[in-house]
PDB file of C-alpha atoms in Angstrom:
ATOM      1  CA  UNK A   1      30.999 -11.958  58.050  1.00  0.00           C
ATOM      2  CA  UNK A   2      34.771 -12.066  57.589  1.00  0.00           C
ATOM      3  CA  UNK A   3      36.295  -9.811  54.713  1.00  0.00           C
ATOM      4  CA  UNK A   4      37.030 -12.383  51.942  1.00  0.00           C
ATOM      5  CA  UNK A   5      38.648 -10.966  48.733  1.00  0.00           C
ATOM      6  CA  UNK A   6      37.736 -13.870  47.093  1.00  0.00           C
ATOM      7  CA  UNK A   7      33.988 -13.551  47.226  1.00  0.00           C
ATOM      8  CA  UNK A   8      34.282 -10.183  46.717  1.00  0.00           C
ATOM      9  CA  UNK A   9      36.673 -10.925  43.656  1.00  0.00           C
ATOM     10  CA  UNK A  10      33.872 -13.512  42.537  1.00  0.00           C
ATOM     11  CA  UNK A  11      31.065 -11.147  42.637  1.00  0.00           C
ATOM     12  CA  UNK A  12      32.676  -8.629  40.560  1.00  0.00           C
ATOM     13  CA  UNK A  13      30.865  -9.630  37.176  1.00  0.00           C
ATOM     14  CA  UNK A  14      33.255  -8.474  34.090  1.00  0.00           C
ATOM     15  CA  UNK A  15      35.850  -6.621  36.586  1.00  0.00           C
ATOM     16  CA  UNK A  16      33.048  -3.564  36.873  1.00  0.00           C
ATOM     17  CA  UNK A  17      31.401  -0.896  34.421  1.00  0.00           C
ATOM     18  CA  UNK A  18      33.893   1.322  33.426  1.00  0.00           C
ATOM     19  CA  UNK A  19      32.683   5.199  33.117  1.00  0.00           C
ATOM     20  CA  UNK A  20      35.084   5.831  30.431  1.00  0.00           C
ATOM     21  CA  UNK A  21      32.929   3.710  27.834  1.00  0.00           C
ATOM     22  CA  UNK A  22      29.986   5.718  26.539  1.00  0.00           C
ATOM     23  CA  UNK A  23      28.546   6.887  23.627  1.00  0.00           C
ATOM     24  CA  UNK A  24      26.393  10.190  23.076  1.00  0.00           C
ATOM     25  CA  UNK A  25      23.498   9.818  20.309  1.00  0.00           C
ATOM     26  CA  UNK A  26      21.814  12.954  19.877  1.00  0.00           C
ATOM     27  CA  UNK A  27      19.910  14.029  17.129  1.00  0.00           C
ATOM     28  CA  UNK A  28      18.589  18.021  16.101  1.00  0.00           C
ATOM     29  CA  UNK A  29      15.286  19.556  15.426  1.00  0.00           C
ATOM     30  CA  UNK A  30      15.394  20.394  11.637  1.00  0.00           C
ATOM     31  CA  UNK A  31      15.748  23.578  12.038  1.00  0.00           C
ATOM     32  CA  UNK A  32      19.032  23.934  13.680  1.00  0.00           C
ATOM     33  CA  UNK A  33      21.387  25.064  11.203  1.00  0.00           C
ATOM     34  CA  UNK A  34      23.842  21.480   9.853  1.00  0.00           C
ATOM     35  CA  UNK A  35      21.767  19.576  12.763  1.00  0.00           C
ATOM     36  CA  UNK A  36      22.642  16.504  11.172  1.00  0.00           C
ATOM     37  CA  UNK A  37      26.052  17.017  11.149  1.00  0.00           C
ATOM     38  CA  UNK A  38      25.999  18.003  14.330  1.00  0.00           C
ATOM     39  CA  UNK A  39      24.562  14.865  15.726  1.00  0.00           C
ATOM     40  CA  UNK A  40      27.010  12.798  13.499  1.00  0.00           C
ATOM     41  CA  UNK A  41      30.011  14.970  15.341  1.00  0.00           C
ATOM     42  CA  UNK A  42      28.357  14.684  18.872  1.00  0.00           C
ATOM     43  CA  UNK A  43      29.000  11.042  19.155  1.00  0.00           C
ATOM     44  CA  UNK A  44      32.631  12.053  18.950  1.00  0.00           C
ATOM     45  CA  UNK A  45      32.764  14.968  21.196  1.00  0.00           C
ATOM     46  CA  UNK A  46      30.611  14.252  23.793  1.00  0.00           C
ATOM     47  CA  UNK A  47      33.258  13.806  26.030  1.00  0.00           C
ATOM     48  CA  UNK A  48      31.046  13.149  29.507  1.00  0.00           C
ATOM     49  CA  UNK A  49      27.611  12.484  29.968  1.00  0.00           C
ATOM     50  CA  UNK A  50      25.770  10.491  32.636  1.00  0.00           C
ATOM     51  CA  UNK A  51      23.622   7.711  33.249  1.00  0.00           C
ATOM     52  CA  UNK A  52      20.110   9.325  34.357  1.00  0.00           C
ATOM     53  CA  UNK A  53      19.055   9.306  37.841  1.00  0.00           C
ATOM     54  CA  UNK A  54      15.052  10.181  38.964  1.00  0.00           C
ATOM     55  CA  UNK A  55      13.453  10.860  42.053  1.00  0.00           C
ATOM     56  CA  UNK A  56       9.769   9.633  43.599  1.00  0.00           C
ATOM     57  CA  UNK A  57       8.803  11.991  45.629  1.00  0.00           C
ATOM     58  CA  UNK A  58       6.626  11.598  48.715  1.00  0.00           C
ATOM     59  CA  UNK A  59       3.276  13.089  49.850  1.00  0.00           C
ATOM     60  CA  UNK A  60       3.541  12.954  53.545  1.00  0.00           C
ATOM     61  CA  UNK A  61       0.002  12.870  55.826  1.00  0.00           C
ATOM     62  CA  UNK A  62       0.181  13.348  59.332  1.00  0.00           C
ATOM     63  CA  UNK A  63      -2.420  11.050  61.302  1.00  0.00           C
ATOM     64  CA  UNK A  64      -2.468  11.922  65.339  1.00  0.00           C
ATOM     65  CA  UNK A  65       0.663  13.601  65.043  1.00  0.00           C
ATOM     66  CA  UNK A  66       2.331  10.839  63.205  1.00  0.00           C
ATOM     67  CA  UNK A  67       4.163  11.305  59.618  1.00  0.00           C
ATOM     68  CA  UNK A  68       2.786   8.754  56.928  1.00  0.00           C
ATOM     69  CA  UNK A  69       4.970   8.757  53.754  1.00  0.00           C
ATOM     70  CA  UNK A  70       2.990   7.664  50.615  1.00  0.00           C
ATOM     71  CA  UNK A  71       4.621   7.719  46.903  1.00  0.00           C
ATOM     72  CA  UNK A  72       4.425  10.823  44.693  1.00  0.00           C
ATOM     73  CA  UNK A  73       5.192  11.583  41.650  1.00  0.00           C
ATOM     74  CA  UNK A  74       8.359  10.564  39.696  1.00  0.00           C
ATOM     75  CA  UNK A  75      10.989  13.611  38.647  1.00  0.00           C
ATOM     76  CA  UNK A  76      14.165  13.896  36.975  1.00  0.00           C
ATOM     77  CA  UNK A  77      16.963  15.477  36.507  1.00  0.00           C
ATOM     78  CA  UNK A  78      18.669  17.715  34.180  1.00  0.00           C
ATOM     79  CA  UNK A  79      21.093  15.392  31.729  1.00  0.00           C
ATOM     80  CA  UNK A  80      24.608  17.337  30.840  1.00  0.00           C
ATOM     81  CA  UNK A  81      26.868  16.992  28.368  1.00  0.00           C
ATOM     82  CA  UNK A  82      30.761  18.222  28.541  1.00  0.00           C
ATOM     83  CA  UNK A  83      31.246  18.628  24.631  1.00  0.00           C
ATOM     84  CA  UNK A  84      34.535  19.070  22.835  1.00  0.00           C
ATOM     85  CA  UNK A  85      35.046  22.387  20.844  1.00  0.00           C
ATOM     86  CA  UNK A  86      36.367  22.078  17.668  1.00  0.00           C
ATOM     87  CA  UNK A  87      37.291  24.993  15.555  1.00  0.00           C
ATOM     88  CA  UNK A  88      34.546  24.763  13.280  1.00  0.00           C
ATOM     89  CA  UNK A  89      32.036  25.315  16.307  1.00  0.00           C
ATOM     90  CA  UNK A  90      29.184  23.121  14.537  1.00  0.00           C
ATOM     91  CA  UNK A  91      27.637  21.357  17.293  1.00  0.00           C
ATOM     92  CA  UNK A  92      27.766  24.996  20.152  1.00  0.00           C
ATOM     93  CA  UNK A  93      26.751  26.623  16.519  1.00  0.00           C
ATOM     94  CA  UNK A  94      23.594  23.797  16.330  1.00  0.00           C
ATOM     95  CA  UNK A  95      22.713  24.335  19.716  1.00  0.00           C
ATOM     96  CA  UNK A  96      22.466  28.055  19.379  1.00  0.00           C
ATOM     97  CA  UNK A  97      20.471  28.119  16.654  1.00  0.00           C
ATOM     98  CA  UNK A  98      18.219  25.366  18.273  1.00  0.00           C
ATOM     99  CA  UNK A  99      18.027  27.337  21.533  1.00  0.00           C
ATOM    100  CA  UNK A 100      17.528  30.896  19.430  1.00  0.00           C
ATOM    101  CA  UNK A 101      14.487  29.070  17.555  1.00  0.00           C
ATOM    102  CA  UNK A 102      13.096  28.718  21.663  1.00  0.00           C
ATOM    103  CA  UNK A 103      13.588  32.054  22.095  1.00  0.00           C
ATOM    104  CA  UNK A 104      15.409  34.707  20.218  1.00  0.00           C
ATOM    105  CA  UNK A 105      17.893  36.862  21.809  1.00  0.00           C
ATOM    106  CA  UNK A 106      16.521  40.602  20.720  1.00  0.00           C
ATOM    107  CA  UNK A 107      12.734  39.416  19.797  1.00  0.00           C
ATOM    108  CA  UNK A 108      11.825  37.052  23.230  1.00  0.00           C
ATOM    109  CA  UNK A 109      10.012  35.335  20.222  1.00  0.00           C
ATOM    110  CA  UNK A 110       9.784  31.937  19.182  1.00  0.00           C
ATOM    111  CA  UNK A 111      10.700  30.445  15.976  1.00  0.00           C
ATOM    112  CA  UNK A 112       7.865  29.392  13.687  1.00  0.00           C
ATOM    113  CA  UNK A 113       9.402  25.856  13.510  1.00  0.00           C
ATOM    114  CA  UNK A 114       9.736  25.612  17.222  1.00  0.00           C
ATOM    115  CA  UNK A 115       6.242  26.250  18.226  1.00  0.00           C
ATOM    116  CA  UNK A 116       4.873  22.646  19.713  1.00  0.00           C
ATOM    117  CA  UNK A 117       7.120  20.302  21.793  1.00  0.00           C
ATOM    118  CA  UNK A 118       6.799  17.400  18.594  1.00  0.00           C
ATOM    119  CA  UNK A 119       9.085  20.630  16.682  1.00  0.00           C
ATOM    120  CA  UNK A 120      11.293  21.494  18.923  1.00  0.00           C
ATOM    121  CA  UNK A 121      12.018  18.309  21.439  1.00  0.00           C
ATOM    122  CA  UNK A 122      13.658  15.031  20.394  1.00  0.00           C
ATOM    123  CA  UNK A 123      15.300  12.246  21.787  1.00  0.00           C
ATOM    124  CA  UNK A 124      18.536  11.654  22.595  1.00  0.00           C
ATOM    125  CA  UNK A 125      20.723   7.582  23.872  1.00  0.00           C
ATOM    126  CA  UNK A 126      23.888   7.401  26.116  1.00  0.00           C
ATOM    127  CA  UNK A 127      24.907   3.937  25.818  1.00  0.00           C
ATOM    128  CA  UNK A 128      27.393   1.462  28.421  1.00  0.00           C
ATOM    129  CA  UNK A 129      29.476  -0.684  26.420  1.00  0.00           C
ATOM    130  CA  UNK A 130      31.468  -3.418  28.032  1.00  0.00           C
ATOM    131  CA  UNK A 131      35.045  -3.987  28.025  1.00  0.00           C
ATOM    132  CA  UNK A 132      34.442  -6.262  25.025  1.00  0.00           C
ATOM    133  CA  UNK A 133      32.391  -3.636  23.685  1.00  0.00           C
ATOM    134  CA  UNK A 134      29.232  -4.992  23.671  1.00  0.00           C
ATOM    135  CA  UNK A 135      26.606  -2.386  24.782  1.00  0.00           C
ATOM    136  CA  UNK A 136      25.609  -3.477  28.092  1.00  0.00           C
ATOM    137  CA  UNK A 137      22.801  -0.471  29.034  1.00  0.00           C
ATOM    138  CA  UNK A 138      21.177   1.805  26.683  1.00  0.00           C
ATOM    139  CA  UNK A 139      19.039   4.588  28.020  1.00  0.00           C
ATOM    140  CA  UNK A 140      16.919   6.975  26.010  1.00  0.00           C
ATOM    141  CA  UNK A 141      16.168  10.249  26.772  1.00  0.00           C
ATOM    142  CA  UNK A 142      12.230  11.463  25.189  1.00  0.00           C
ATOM    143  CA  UNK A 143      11.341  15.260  24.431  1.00  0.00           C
ATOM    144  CA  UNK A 144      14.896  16.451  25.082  1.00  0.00           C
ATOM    145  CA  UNK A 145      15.846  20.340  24.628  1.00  0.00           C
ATOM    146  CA  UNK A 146      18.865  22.563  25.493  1.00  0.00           C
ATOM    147  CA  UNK A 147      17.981  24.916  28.118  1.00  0.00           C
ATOM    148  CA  UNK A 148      21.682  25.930  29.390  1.00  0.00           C
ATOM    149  CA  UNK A 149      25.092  26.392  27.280  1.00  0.00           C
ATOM    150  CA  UNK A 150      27.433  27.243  28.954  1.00  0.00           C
ATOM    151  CA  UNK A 151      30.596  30.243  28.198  1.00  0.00           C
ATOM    152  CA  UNK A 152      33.845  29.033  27.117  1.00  0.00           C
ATOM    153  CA  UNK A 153      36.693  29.823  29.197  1.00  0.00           C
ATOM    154  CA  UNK A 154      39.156  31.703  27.031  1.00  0.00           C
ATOM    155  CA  UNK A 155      42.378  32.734  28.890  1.00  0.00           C
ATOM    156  CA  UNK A 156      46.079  33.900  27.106  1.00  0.00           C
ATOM    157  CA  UNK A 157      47.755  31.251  30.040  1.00  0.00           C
ATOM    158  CA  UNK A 158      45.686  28.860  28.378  1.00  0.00           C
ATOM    159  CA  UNK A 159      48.203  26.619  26.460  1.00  0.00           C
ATOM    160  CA  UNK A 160      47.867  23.096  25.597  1.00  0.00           C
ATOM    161  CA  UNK A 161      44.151  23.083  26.060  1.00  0.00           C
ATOM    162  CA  UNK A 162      41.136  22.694  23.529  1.00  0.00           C
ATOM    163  CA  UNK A 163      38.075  24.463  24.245  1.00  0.00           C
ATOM    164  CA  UNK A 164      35.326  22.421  26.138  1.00  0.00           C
ATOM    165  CA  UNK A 165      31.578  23.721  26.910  1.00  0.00           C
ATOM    166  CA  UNK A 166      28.471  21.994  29.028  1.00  0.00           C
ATOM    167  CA  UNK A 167      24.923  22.159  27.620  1.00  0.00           C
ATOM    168  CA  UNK A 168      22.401  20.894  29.917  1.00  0.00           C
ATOM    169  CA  UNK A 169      18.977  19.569  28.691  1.00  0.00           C
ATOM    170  CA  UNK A 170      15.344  19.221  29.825  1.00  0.00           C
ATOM    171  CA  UNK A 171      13.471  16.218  29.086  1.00  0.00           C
ATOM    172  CA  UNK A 172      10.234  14.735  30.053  1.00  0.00           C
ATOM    173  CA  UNK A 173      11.634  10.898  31.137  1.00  0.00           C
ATOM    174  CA  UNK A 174      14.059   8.001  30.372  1.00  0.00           C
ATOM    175  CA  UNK A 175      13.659   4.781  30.058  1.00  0.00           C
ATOM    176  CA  UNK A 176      16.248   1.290  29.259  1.00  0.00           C
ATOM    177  CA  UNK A 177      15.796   0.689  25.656  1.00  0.00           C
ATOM    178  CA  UNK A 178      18.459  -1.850  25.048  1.00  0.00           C
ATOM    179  CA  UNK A 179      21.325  -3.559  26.170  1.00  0.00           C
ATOM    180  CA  UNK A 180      22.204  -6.328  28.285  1.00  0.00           C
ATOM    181  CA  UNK A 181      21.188  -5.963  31.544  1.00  0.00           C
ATOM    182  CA  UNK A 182      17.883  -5.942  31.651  1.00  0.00           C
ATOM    183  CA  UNK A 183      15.003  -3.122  30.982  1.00  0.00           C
ATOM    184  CA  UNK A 184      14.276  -2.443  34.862  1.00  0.00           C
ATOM    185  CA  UNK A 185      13.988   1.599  34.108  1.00  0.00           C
ATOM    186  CA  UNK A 186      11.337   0.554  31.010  1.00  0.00           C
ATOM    187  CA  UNK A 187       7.711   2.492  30.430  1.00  0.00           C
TER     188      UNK A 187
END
């Protein structure tokens, strides 16, 4: 086939998703200290995220020598968020407390509150929107929980900057809960 910008140009539905137009809905156990606030402010500071990816793994059999690839189980992967500090650290403070109620710094104990996954896991959206603004993929994120925070850089040449920090998070599985592309990722 010849290159043609045209049908290339024509197959370009909407002029392409744009990575720059996402929204962060997270929510917090009720124990983590102004967790509601918190989730209010993440939708504003969540300033990357990602669309989830997953894996099916293969069981492999050998028969006479000869590899035989049959489907395994379905994983995924860690979701991370880049979050904007602000100087009233309420979502890092949130996420502390949530991850101190997993297990406590001095004690290695866990929180009374936190004892089952239904206490201490919730579930979390990043949403697509469209150029127009119209959300175009919705995936949600069940029994999510911060396992990593990460330090935050601090640095006297550091001018001109505001504080950022990752916090990564476990979760049992995604699915495509709304938008308008279609549910192909559904239960």
């Amino acid at each position: 086939m010849a290159f043609n910008v045209a049908e290339f140009r024509a197959n370009m539905i909407g002029d392409g998703a744009r990575p720059n137009l996402f929204q962060v809905t997270l929510t917090f156990p009720t124990f983590a200290q102004n967790g509601t606030a918190a989730g209010q402010k993440t939708t504003f500071m969540a300033k990357s995220a990602q669309l989830p990816g997953s894996t099916v793994n293969q069981l492999p059999l050998y028969y006479f020598g000869r590899e035989l690839k049959f489907t395994g189980n379905r994983t995924f992967t860690d979701w991370t968020l880049q979050i904007i500090n602000d100087e009233d650290f309420l979502i890092r403070n949130a996420l502390e407390s949530w991850m101190n109620a997993l297990n406590s710094h001095a004690g290695n104990v866990r929180d009374v509150n936190a004892v089952t996954p239904s206490n201490y896991s919730v579930d979390a959206t990043v949403t697509q929107f469209s150029k127009t603004g119209v959300p175009i993929r919705k995936y949600t994120f069940h029994g999510i929980y911060p396992s990593d925070i990460s330090n935050i850089e601090l640095d006297w040449d550091a001018t001109d900057r505001i504080e950022e920090f990752r916090v990564t998070f476990l979760y049992d599985f995604w699915d495509v809960t709304g938008g308008t592309t279609g549910n192909a990722g559904g239960r």
